[in-house]
PDB file of C-alpha atoms in Angstrom:
ATOM      1  CA  MET S   1      77.381  96.562  76.467  1.00 98.00           C
ATOM      2  CA  LYS S   2      80.235  94.174  76.992  1.00 98.00           C
ATOM      3  CA  LEU S   3      83.487  96.061  76.513  1.00 98.00           C
ATOM      4  CA  LEU S   4      86.834  94.315  76.262  1.00 99.00           C
ATOM      5  CA  ARG S   5      90.450  94.614  75.232  1.00 99.00           C
ATOM      6  CA  TYR S   6      92.009  92.124  72.845  1.00 98.00           C
ATOM      7  CA  GLY S   7      95.396  91.283  71.388  1.00 98.00           C
ATOM      8  CA  PRO S   8      98.922  90.627  72.641  1.00 98.00           C
ATOM      9  CA  SER S   9      99.842  91.561  76.185  1.00 97.00           C
ATOM     10  CA  GLY S  10     100.846  95.204  76.375  1.00 96.00           C
ATOM     11  CA  SER S  11      99.385  95.976  72.932  1.00 97.00           C
ATOM     12  CA  GLU S  12      95.685  95.396  73.527  1.00 98.00           C
ATOM     13  CA  LYS S  13      93.084  97.170  71.425  1.00 98.00           C
ATOM     14  CA  PRO S  14      89.614  98.230  72.569  1.00 98.00           C
ATOM     15  CA  GLY S  15      86.622  96.241  71.444  1.00 98.00           C
ATOM     16  CA  LEU S  16      83.125  95.138  72.274  1.00 98.00           C
ATOM     17  CA  LEU S  17      81.311  91.841  72.192  1.00 98.00           C
ATOM     18  CA  ASP S  18      78.440  91.814  69.718  1.00 98.00           C
ATOM     19  CA  ALA S  19      75.182  89.876  70.020  1.00 97.00           C
ATOM     20  CA  GLY S  20      76.745  86.909  68.246  1.00 97.00           C
ATOM     21  CA  GLY S  21      79.638  86.649  70.670  1.00 98.00           C
ATOM     22  CA  ARG S  22      82.133  88.103  68.199  1.00 98.00           C
ATOM     23  CA  VAL S  23      84.594  90.876  68.902  1.00 98.00           C
ATOM     24  CA  ARG S  24      84.169  94.212  67.151  1.00 98.00           C
ATOM     25  CA  ASP S  25      87.059  96.641  66.960  1.00 98.00           C
ATOM     26  CA  LEU S  26      86.644 100.023  68.682  1.00 98.00           C
ATOM     27  CA  SER S  27      90.137 101.366  68.041  1.00 98.00           C
ATOM     28  CA  GLY S  28      88.806 103.793  65.429  1.00 97.00           C
ATOM     29  CA  ILE S  29      86.436 105.227  68.031  1.00 98.00           C
ATOM     30  CA  VAL S  30      88.363 105.260  71.336  1.00 98.00           C
ATOM     31  CA  PRO S  31      92.040 104.698  72.134  1.00 98.00           C
ATOM     32  CA  ASP S  32      91.315 102.275  74.977  1.00 98.00           C
ATOM     33  CA  ILE S  33      88.673 101.032  77.411  1.00 98.00           C
ATOM     34  CA  ALA S  34      89.954 103.549  79.912  1.00 98.00           C
ATOM     35  CA  GLY S  35      89.643 107.129  81.101  1.00 98.00           C
ATOM     36  CA  ASP S  36      87.046 109.216  79.280  1.00 97.00           C
ATOM     37  CA  ALA S  37      85.602 106.169  77.497  1.00 98.00           C
ATOM     38  CA  LEU S  38      84.304 104.951  80.870  1.00 98.00           C
ATOM     39  CA  THR S  39      82.531 108.156  81.866  1.00 98.00           C
ATOM     40  CA  PRO S  40      78.739 108.403  81.430  1.00 98.00           C
ATOM     41  CA  ASP S  41      79.169 110.515  78.292  1.00 98.00           C
ATOM     42  CA  GLY S  42      81.800 108.145  76.938  1.00 98.00           C
ATOM     43  CA  LEU S  43      79.600 105.091  77.460  1.00 98.00           C
ATOM     44  CA  ASP S  44      76.584 106.831  75.930  1.00 98.00           C
ATOM     45  CA  ALA S  45      78.643 107.554  72.803  1.00 98.00           C
ATOM     46  CA  LEU S  46      79.606 103.889  72.526  1.00 98.00           C
ATOM     47  CA  ARG S  47      75.998 102.749  73.020  1.00 97.00           C
ATOM     48  CA  ALA S  48      74.941 104.906  70.094  1.00 98.00           C
ATOM     49  CA  ILE S  49      77.126 102.884  67.712  1.00 98.00           C
ATOM     50  CA  ASP S  50      75.645  99.988  65.774  1.00 98.00           C
ATOM     51  CA  PRO S  51      78.095  97.126  66.422  1.00 97.00           C
ATOM     52  CA  GLU S  52      77.468  95.796  62.913  1.00 97.00           C
ATOM     53  CA  THR S  53      79.177  98.901  61.525  1.00 98.00           C
ATOM     54  CA  LEU S  54      82.412  98.154  63.393  1.00 98.00           C
ATOM     55  CA  PRO S  55      85.217  96.019  61.948  1.00 98.00           C
ATOM     56  CA  LEU S  56      84.927  92.349  62.855  1.00 98.00           C
ATOM     57  CA  VAL S  57      87.974  90.919  64.620  1.00 98.00           C
ATOM     58  CA  GLU S  58      89.055  87.465  63.495  1.00 98.00           C
ATOM     59  CA  GLY S  59      89.088  84.704  66.052  1.00 98.00           C
ATOM     60  CA  THR S  60      87.012  83.432  68.929  1.00 98.00           C
ATOM     61  CA  PRO S  61      87.431  85.360  72.182  1.00 98.00           C
ATOM     62  CA  GLN S  62      89.100  83.327  74.939  1.00 98.00           C
ATOM     63  CA  ASP S  63      89.997  80.654  72.394  1.00 97.00           C
ATOM     64  CA  ASP S  64      92.266  81.701  69.511  1.00 97.00           C
ATOM     65  CA  LEU S  65      91.810  85.416  70.275  1.00 98.00           C
ATOM     66  CA  ARG S  66      93.496  86.551  73.485  1.00 98.00           C
ATOM     67  CA  LEU S  67      91.588  88.926  75.711  1.00 98.00           C
ATOM     68  CA  GLY S  68      93.524  91.263  77.961  1.00 98.00           C
ATOM     69  CA  PRO S  69      92.286  92.882  81.174  1.00 98.00           C
ATOM     70  CA  CYS S  70      88.953  94.488  80.334  1.00 98.00           C
ATOM     71  CA  VAL S  71      90.050  97.896  81.666  1.00 98.00           C
ATOM     72  CA  GLY S  72      93.204  99.754  80.697  1.00 98.00           C
ATOM     73  CA  ARG S  73      95.303 102.306  82.570  1.00 97.00           C
ATOM     74  CA  VAL S  74      93.867 101.369  85.964  1.00 98.00           C
ATOM     75  CA  GLY S  75      94.872 103.986  88.500  1.00 98.00           C
ATOM     76  CA  LYS S  76      93.846 102.226  91.708  1.00 98.00           C
ATOM     77  CA  PHE S  77      93.071  98.569  92.420  1.00 98.00           C
ATOM     78  CA  ILE S  78      91.191  98.735  95.718  1.00 98.00           C
ATOM     79  CA  CYS S  79      90.138  95.552  97.507  1.00 98.00           C
ATOM     80  CA  ILE S  80      87.703  94.833 100.316  1.00 97.00           C
ATOM     81  CA  GLY S  81      88.443  92.088 102.851  1.00 93.00           C
ATOM     82  CA  LEU S  82      86.045  89.856 104.789  1.00 91.00           C
ATOM     83  CA  ASN S  83      83.005  91.273 103.032  1.00 96.00           C
ATOM     84  CA  TYR S  84      80.891  88.113 102.863  1.00 93.00           C
ATOM     85  CA  ALA S  85      79.238  86.890 106.041  1.00 88.00           C
ATOM     86  CA  ASP S  86      79.764  83.225 105.165  1.00 85.00           C
ATOM     87  CA  HIS S  87      83.435  83.821 104.297  1.00 83.00           C
ATOM     88  CA  ALA S  88      84.057  85.634 107.595  1.00 81.00           C
ATOM     89  CA  GLU S  89      82.524  82.648 109.376  1.00 81.00           C
ATOM     90  CA  GLU S  90      84.725  80.274 107.354  1.00 82.00           C
ATOM     91  CA  ALA S  91      87.805  82.295 108.339  1.00 77.00           C
ATOM     92  CA  ASN S  92      86.673  82.277 111.987  1.00 79.00           C
ATOM     93  CA  MET S  93      86.923  86.053 112.041  1.00 79.00           C
ATOM     94  CA  PRO S  94      84.396  88.605 113.283  1.00 87.00           C
ATOM     95  CA  ILE S  95      82.402  90.718 110.847  1.00 87.00           C
ATOM     96  CA  PRO S  96      84.383  93.929 110.518  1.00 92.00           C
ATOM     97  CA  PRO S  97      82.700  97.044 111.934  1.00 95.00           C
ATOM     98  CA  GLU S  98      83.774  98.959 108.821  1.00 97.00           C
ATOM     99  CA  PRO S  99      84.933  97.748 105.402  1.00 97.00           C
ATOM    100  CA  VAL S 100      88.493  96.409 105.399  1.00 95.00           C
ATOM    101  CA  ILE S 101      90.474  98.151 102.629  1.00 96.00           C
ATOM    102  CA  PHE S 102      93.731  96.945 101.095  1.00 96.00           C
ATOM    103  CA  ASN S 103      95.395  97.287  97.711  1.00 96.00           C
ATOM    104  CA  LYS S 104      96.553  95.153  94.850  1.00 97.00           C
ATOM    105  CA  TRP S 105      99.322  96.720  92.803  1.00 97.00           C
ATOM    106  CA  THR S 106      98.242  97.457  89.247  1.00 98.00           C
ATOM    107  CA  SER S 107     101.193  95.363  87.993  1.00 98.00           C
ATOM    108  CA  ALA S 108      99.222  92.333  89.242  1.00 98.00           C
ATOM    109  CA  ILE S 109      96.530  92.861  86.598  1.00 98.00           C
ATOM    110  CA  CYS S 110      96.425  90.311  83.776  1.00 98.00           C
ATOM    111  CA  GLY S 111      93.956  88.888  81.294  1.00 98.00           C
ATOM    112  CA  PRO S 112      91.162  86.401  82.044  1.00 98.00           C
ATOM    113  CA  ASN S 113      93.037  83.479  80.515  1.00 98.00           C
ATOM    114  CA  ASP S 114      96.644  84.405  81.246  1.00 98.00           C
ATOM    115  CA  PRO S 115      98.533  81.940  83.458  1.00 98.00           C
ATOM    116  CA  ILE S 116      98.767  82.535  87.200  1.00 98.00           C
ATOM    117  CA  GLN S 117     102.402  82.529  88.286  1.00 98.00           C
ATOM    118  CA  ILE S 118     103.109  81.260  91.786  1.00 97.00           C
ATOM    119  CA  PRO S 119     105.807  83.527  93.243  1.00 96.00           C
ATOM    120  CA  ASP S 120     109.177  82.339  94.464  1.00 95.00           C
ATOM    121  CA  ALA S 121     109.105  80.939  98.021  1.00 93.00           C
ATOM    122  CA  SER S 122     105.311  80.745  98.014  1.00 95.00           C
ATOM    123  CA  GLU S 123     103.777  78.071 100.199  1.00 94.00           C
ATOM    124  CA  LYS S 124     100.154  79.217 100.330  1.00 97.00           C
ATOM    125  CA  THR S 125      98.893  80.672  97.040  1.00 98.00           C
ATOM    126  CA  ASP S 126      95.095  80.840  97.250  1.00 98.00           C
ATOM    127  CA  TRP S 127      92.103  81.810  95.103  1.00 98.00           C
ATOM    128  CA  GLU S 128      89.192  84.240  95.595  1.00 98.00           C
ATOM    129  CA  VAL S 129      86.467  84.838  93.010  1.00 98.00           C
ATOM    130  CA  GLU S 130      85.226  88.413  93.379  1.00 98.00           C
ATOM    131  CA  LEU S 131      82.904  90.977  91.834  1.00 98.00           C
ATOM    132  CA  GLY S 132      84.857  93.894  90.406  1.00 98.00           C
ATOM    133  CA  VAL S 133      83.275  97.351  90.248  1.00 98.00           C
ATOM    134  CA  VAL S 134      84.807  99.760  87.732  1.00 98.00           C
ATOM    135  CA  ILE S 135      84.392 103.467  88.341  1.00 98.00           C
ATOM    136  CA  GLY S 136      83.140 105.568  85.439  1.00 98.00           C
ATOM    137  CA  LYS S 137      82.302 108.882  87.047  1.00 98.00           C
ATOM    138  CA  GLY S 138      84.930 110.158  89.425  1.00 98.00           C
ATOM    139  CA  GLY S 139      84.260 111.764  92.738  1.00 98.00           C
ATOM    140  CA  VAL S 140      85.104 112.217  96.403  1.00 98.00           C
ATOM    141  CA  TYR S 141      82.749 112.103  99.411  1.00 98.00           C
ATOM    142  CA  ILE S 142      80.182 110.387  97.216  1.00 98.00           C
ATOM    143  CA  ASP S 143      76.700 110.004  98.688  1.00 98.00           C
ATOM    144  CA  GLU S 144      75.651 106.383  99.027  1.00 98.00           C
ATOM    145  CA  ALA S 145      72.314 107.189  97.372  1.00 98.00           C
ATOM    146  CA  ASP S 146      74.170 108.368  94.250  1.00 98.00           C
ATOM    147  CA  ALA S 147      76.972 105.807  94.294  1.00 98.00           C
ATOM    148  CA  LEU S 148      75.732 103.556  91.489  1.00 98.00           C
ATOM    149  CA  ASP S 149      75.722 106.551  89.151  1.00 98.00           C
ATOM    150  CA  HIS S 150      79.512 106.447  89.466  1.00 98.00           C
ATOM    151  CA  VAL S 151      79.771 102.840  88.181  1.00 98.00           C
ATOM    152  CA  ALA S 152      80.816 102.199  84.582  1.00 98.00           C
ATOM    153  CA  GLY S 153      80.361  98.469  84.857  1.00 98.00           C
ATOM    154  CA  LEU S 154      81.137  95.170  86.545  1.00 98.00           C
ATOM    155  CA  CYS S 155      83.604  92.379  85.877  1.00 98.00           C
ATOM    156  CA  VAL S 156      85.020  89.135  87.231  1.00 98.00           C
ATOM    157  CA  ILE S 157      88.208  89.255  89.313  1.00 98.00           C
ATOM    158  CA  ASN S 158      90.275  86.560  90.978  1.00 98.00           C
ATOM    159  CA  ASP S 159      91.905  88.106  94.043  1.00 98.00           C
ATOM    160  CA  VAL S 160      94.791  85.629  94.029  1.00 98.00           C
ATOM    161  CA  SER S 161      96.483  85.735  97.426  1.00 98.00           C
ATOM    162  CA  GLU S 162      99.643  84.353  99.022  1.00 97.00           C
ATOM    163  CA  ARG S 163      98.476  83.708 102.587  1.00 96.00           C
ATOM    164  CA  GLU S 164     101.889  83.341 104.200  1.00 96.00           C
ATOM    165  CA  PHE S 165     103.015  86.645 102.684  1.00 94.00           C
ATOM    166  CA  GLN S 166      99.675  88.207 103.641  1.00 93.00           C
ATOM    167  CA  ILE S 167      99.167  87.007 107.206  1.00 89.00           C
ATOM    168  CA  GLU S 168     102.248  85.362 108.681  1.00 91.00           C
ATOM    169  CA  ARG S 169     104.802  88.050 107.924  1.00 89.00           C
ATOM    170  CA  ALA S 170     104.990  91.467 109.539  1.00 82.00           C
ATOM    171  CA  GLY S 171     103.219  94.396 107.909  1.00 80.00           C
ATOM    172  CA  THR S 172     100.062  94.818 105.890  1.00 85.00           C
ATOM    173  CA  TRP S 173      98.076  92.372 103.766  1.00 88.00           C
ATOM    174  CA  ASP S 174      99.281  94.071 100.593  1.00 92.00           C
ATOM    175  CA  LYS S 175     102.494  92.071 100.207  1.00 93.00           C
ATOM    176  CA  GLY S 176     100.487  88.876  99.752  1.00 94.00           C
ATOM    177  CA  LYS S 177      98.001  90.397  97.335  1.00 97.00           C
ATOM    178  CA  GLY S 178      99.911  92.185  94.608  1.00 96.00           C
ATOM    179  CA  CYS S 179     102.333  89.682  93.097  1.00 97.00           C
ATOM    180  CA  ASP S 180     102.497  89.607  89.308  1.00 98.00           C
ATOM    181  CA  THR S 181      99.475  87.800  87.747  1.00 98.00           C
ATOM    182  CA  PHE S 182      97.520  88.004  91.038  1.00 98.00           C
ATOM    183  CA  GLY S 183      94.749  90.114  89.464  1.00 98.00           C
ATOM    184  CA  PRO S 184      93.064  88.377  86.503  1.00 98.00           C
ATOM    185  CA  THR S 185      90.383  90.830  85.322  1.00 98.00           C
ATOM    186  CA  GLY S 186      87.639  90.240  82.771  1.00 98.00           C
ATOM    187  CA  PRO S 187      86.800  88.753  80.309  1.00 98.00           C
ATOM    188  CA  TRP S 188      84.710  91.854  79.671  1.00 98.00           C
ATOM    189  CA  LEU S 189      83.360  94.902  81.399  1.00 98.00           C
ATOM    190  CA  VAL S 190      79.568  94.607  81.529  1.00 98.00           C
ATOM    191  CA  THR S 191      77.930  98.011  81.764  1.00 98.00           C
ATOM    192  CA  ARG S 192      75.672  98.502  84.750  1.00 96.00           C
ATOM    193  CA  ASP S 193      72.471  98.797  82.710  1.00 95.00           C
ATOM    194  CA  GLU S 194      72.817  95.119  81.721  1.00 96.00           C
ATOM    195  CA  ILE S 195      72.775  93.889  85.329  1.00 96.00           C
ATOM    196  CA  GLU S 196      69.307  93.633  86.821  1.00 94.00           C
ATOM    197  CA  ASP S 197      70.340  93.093  90.446  1.00 97.00           C
ATOM    198  CA  ILE S 198      73.928  93.510  91.672  1.00 97.00           C
ATOM    199  CA  ASP S 199      72.879  91.915  94.974  1.00 97.00           C
ATOM    200  CA  ALA S 200      71.825  88.591  93.436  1.00 97.00           C
ATOM    201  CA  LEU S 201      74.739  87.417  91.300  1.00 98.00           C
ATOM    202  CA  ASP S 202      75.792  83.781  91.613  1.00 98.00           C
ATOM    203  CA  MET S 203      79.550  83.190  91.652  1.00 98.00           C
ATOM    204  CA  TRP S 204      81.737  80.089  91.599  1.00 98.00           C
ATOM    205  CA  LEU S 205      85.309  78.810  91.269  1.00 98.00           C
ATOM    206  CA  ASP S 206      86.713  75.383  90.341  1.00 98.00           C
ATOM    207  CA  VAL S 207      90.211  73.961  90.653  1.00 98.00           C
ATOM    208  CA  ASP S 208      90.845  71.111  88.199  1.00 98.00           C
ATOM    209  CA  GLY S 209      87.114  70.772  87.686  1.00 98.00           C
ATOM    210  CA  GLU S 210      86.344  70.438  91.397  1.00 98.00           C
ATOM    211  CA  ARG S 211      84.033  73.072  92.840  1.00 98.00           C
ATOM    212  CA  GLN S 212      85.708  75.091  95.590  1.00 98.00           C
ATOM    213  CA  GLN S 213      83.627  78.245  95.871  1.00 98.00           C
ATOM    214  CA  THR S 214      79.889  78.635  95.496  1.00 97.00           C
ATOM    215  CA  GLY S 215      78.339  81.891  96.578  1.00 96.00           C
ATOM    216  CA  SER S 216      76.259  84.919  95.795  1.00 97.00           C
ATOM    217  CA  THR S 217      76.616  88.644  96.160  1.00 97.00           C
ATOM    218  CA  ALA S 218      73.484  88.353  98.310  1.00 96.00           C
ATOM    219  CA  THR S 219      75.698  87.527 101.315  1.00 94.00           C
ATOM    220  CA  MET S 220      77.848  90.639 100.908  1.00 96.00           C
ATOM    221  CA  ILE S 221      78.062  92.491 104.230  1.00 97.00           C
ATOM    222  CA  TYR S 222      78.742  95.947 102.794  1.00 98.00           C
ATOM    223  CA  LYS S 223      76.935  96.422  99.491  1.00 98.00           C
ATOM    224  CA  VAL S 224      78.385  98.107  96.421  1.00 98.00           C
ATOM    225  CA  PRO S 225      76.877 101.592  97.011  1.00 98.00           C
ATOM    226  CA  HIS S 226      78.213 101.643 100.569  1.00 98.00           C
ATOM    227  CA  LEU S 227      81.675 100.518  99.452  1.00 98.00           C
ATOM    228  CA  ILE S 228      81.890 103.269  96.830  1.00 98.00           C
ATOM    229  CA  ALA S 229      80.778 105.943  99.279  1.00 98.00           C
ATOM    230  CA  TYR S 230      83.079 104.597 101.992  1.00 98.00           C
ATOM    231  CA  CYS S 231      86.195 104.401  99.802  1.00 98.00           C
ATOM    232  CA  SER S 232      85.560 107.914  98.508  1.00 98.00           C
ATOM    233  CA  ARG S 233      85.990 109.257 102.037  1.00 98.00           C
ATOM    234  CA  PHE S 234      89.654 108.291 101.963  1.00 98.00           C
ATOM    235  CA  MET S 235      90.613 108.898  98.337  1.00 98.00           C
ATOM    236  CA  SER S 236      89.193 110.393  95.176  1.00 98.00           C
ATOM    237  CA  LEU S 237      87.765 107.779  92.830  1.00 98.00           C
ATOM    238  CA  GLN S 238      88.579 108.206  89.160  1.00 98.00           C
ATOM    239  CA  PRO S 239      87.450 106.602  85.888  1.00 98.00           C
ATOM    240  CA  GLY S 240      89.031 103.187  85.556  1.00 98.00           C
ATOM    241  CA  ASP S 241      89.618 102.603  89.255  1.00 98.00           C
ATOM    242  CA  ILE S 242      88.611  99.095  90.319  1.00 98.00           C
ATOM    243  CA  ILE S 243      87.027  98.063  93.608  1.00 98.00           C
ATOM    244  CA  SER S 244      87.172  94.303  94.172  1.00 98.00           C
ATOM    245  CA  THR S 245      84.391  93.647  96.636  1.00 98.00           C
ATOM    246  CA  GLY S 246      85.272  90.463  98.542  1.00 97.00           C
ATOM    247  CA  THR S 247      84.844  86.725  98.168  1.00 96.00           C
ATOM    248  CA  PRO S 248      82.364  84.038  99.256  1.00 96.00           C
ATOM    249  CA  PRO S 249      83.443  80.914 101.189  1.00 94.00           C
ATOM    250  CA  GLY S 250      85.514  78.093  99.757  1.00 96.00           C
ATOM    251  CA  VAL S 251      88.982  79.618  99.650  1.00 96.00           C
ATOM    252  CA  GLY S 252      91.884  77.245 100.258  1.00 96.00           C
ATOM    253  CA  MET S 253      92.793  78.842 103.571  1.00 94.00           C
ATOM    254  CA  GLY S 254      89.340  78.061 104.984  1.00 92.00           C
ATOM    255  CA  GLN S 255      89.335  74.376 104.131  1.00 93.00           C
ATOM    256  CA  LYS S 256      90.210  71.540 106.513  1.00 92.00           C
ATOM    257  CA  PRO S 257      92.871  70.590 105.707  1.00 95.00           C
ATOM    258  CA  GLN S 258      93.901  73.788 103.970  1.00 96.00           C
ATOM    259  CA  ARG S 259      94.459  73.524 100.235  1.00 97.00           C
ATOM    260  CA  TYR S 260      96.707  75.744  98.135  1.00 98.00           C
ATOM    261  CA  LEU S 261      97.897  75.980  94.535  1.00 98.00           C
ATOM    262  CA  ALA S 262     101.219  74.313  93.768  1.00 96.00           C
ATOM    263  CA  GLY S 263     101.395  74.603  89.977  1.00 97.00           C
ATOM    264  CA  GLY S 264      99.956  72.487  87.198  1.00 98.00           C
ATOM    265  CA  GLU S 265      96.317  73.122  88.155  1.00 98.00           C
ATOM    266  CA  THR S 266      93.635  74.744  86.012  1.00 98.00           C
ATOM    267  CA  VAL S 267      91.449  77.355  87.688  1.00 98.00           C
ATOM    268  CA  THR S 268      88.037  78.227  86.261  1.00 98.00           C
ATOM    269  CA  LEU S 269      85.678  80.807  87.743  1.00 98.00           C
ATOM    270  CA  GLY S 270      82.785  83.048  86.842  1.00 98.00           C
ATOM    271  CA  ILE S 271      79.929  85.285  87.896  1.00 98.00           C
ATOM    272  CA  ALA S 272      76.428  85.123  86.430  1.00 98.00           C
ATOM    273  CA  GLY S 273      76.097  87.541  83.524  1.00 98.00           C
ATOM    274  CA  LEU S 274      79.725  88.648  83.669  1.00 98.00           C
ATOM    275  CA  GLY S 275      81.543  85.779  81.973  1.00 98.00           C
ATOM    276  CA  GLU S 276      84.189  83.274  82.957  1.00 98.00           C
ATOM    277  CA  GLN S 277      87.942  83.023  83.432  1.00 98.00           C
ATOM    278  CA  ARG S 278      90.093  79.946  82.850  1.00 98.00           C
ATOM    279  CA  TYR S 279      93.871  79.622  83.178  1.00 98.00           C
ATOM    280  CA  PRO S 280      96.711  77.315  84.102  1.00 98.00           C
ATOM    281  CA  VAL S 281      98.749  77.752  87.266  1.00 98.00           C
ATOM    282  CA  ARG S 282     102.519  77.803  86.875  1.00 98.00           C
ATOM    283  CA  ALA S 283     104.794  76.609  89.647  1.00 96.00           C
ATOM    284  CA  ALA S 284     107.411  78.948  91.099  1.00 91.00           C
ATOM    285  CA  SER S 285     110.117  77.017  89.237  1.00 86.00           C
ATOM    286  CA  GLU S 286     108.525  78.135  85.959  1.00 80.00           C
ATOM    287  CA  ALA S 287     108.925  81.837  86.769  1.00 70.00           C
ATOM    288  CA  LYS S 288     110.160  83.915  83.840  1.00 54.00           C
ATOM    289  CA  GLY S 289     113.939  84.106  83.774  1.00 54.00           C
ATOM    290  CA  ARG S 290     114.415  81.165  86.151  1.00 48.00           C
ATOM    291  CA  ARG S 291     116.861  78.492  85.052  1.00 35.00           C
TER     292      ARG S 291
END
């Protein structure tokens, strides 16, 4: 299944994408693509529904029908740094001996076509196409052998990052990772049964039509089962939590000369089988409330 949330920001309704690429309304079945709906029992109940029996939503998704973040009420937005061998080489940094964990604030989450807002005083806003793993079955101290049983589905994420905030100021990476609009998520949540091989997904990102990132989950250092088991040592994982699993090479920081977003660009990215995102970038001077 491809589960999604559609409608105005803050008032999204749950839906699914049918075989014809049309949105079907699930609001009469579940209140949101969140919580219990993401558990194994919740997903099984949704699979049992014939999409043709659900109300058809007018409009074309990602065109004249806005899609919101594909998961609602996210409790934790966990990110993994330097998790692709070729990206670590690009960054001239050693492969970490354990997964690097940081956080994006859930207020950073936005839809797959919502504009990216460059924050005030930003000099180095960057892009990172990433595979998002959404937890469906909660747990703590999860065995790696059982970890995929805890996955509701996968999605596309752009781990937008302000590198000066992240690296050149004192403190943790988090301050450069969680600005508003820095977590585009979706377009849809693709349930795990639809993905043949998580370790062989092509991924890419363009800025103004120019290819910046080309990669594959095949070069991930720590694979998805290990990341789930590892994170669950330090926190309980709950339905709707997101783990963003790292990025391949081609980020602006790794280029020579470095290249960053200034505003006015269009960013397009995607992962095989999981859909695409496309949005404009707004300069800091266009921030809401600025005059």
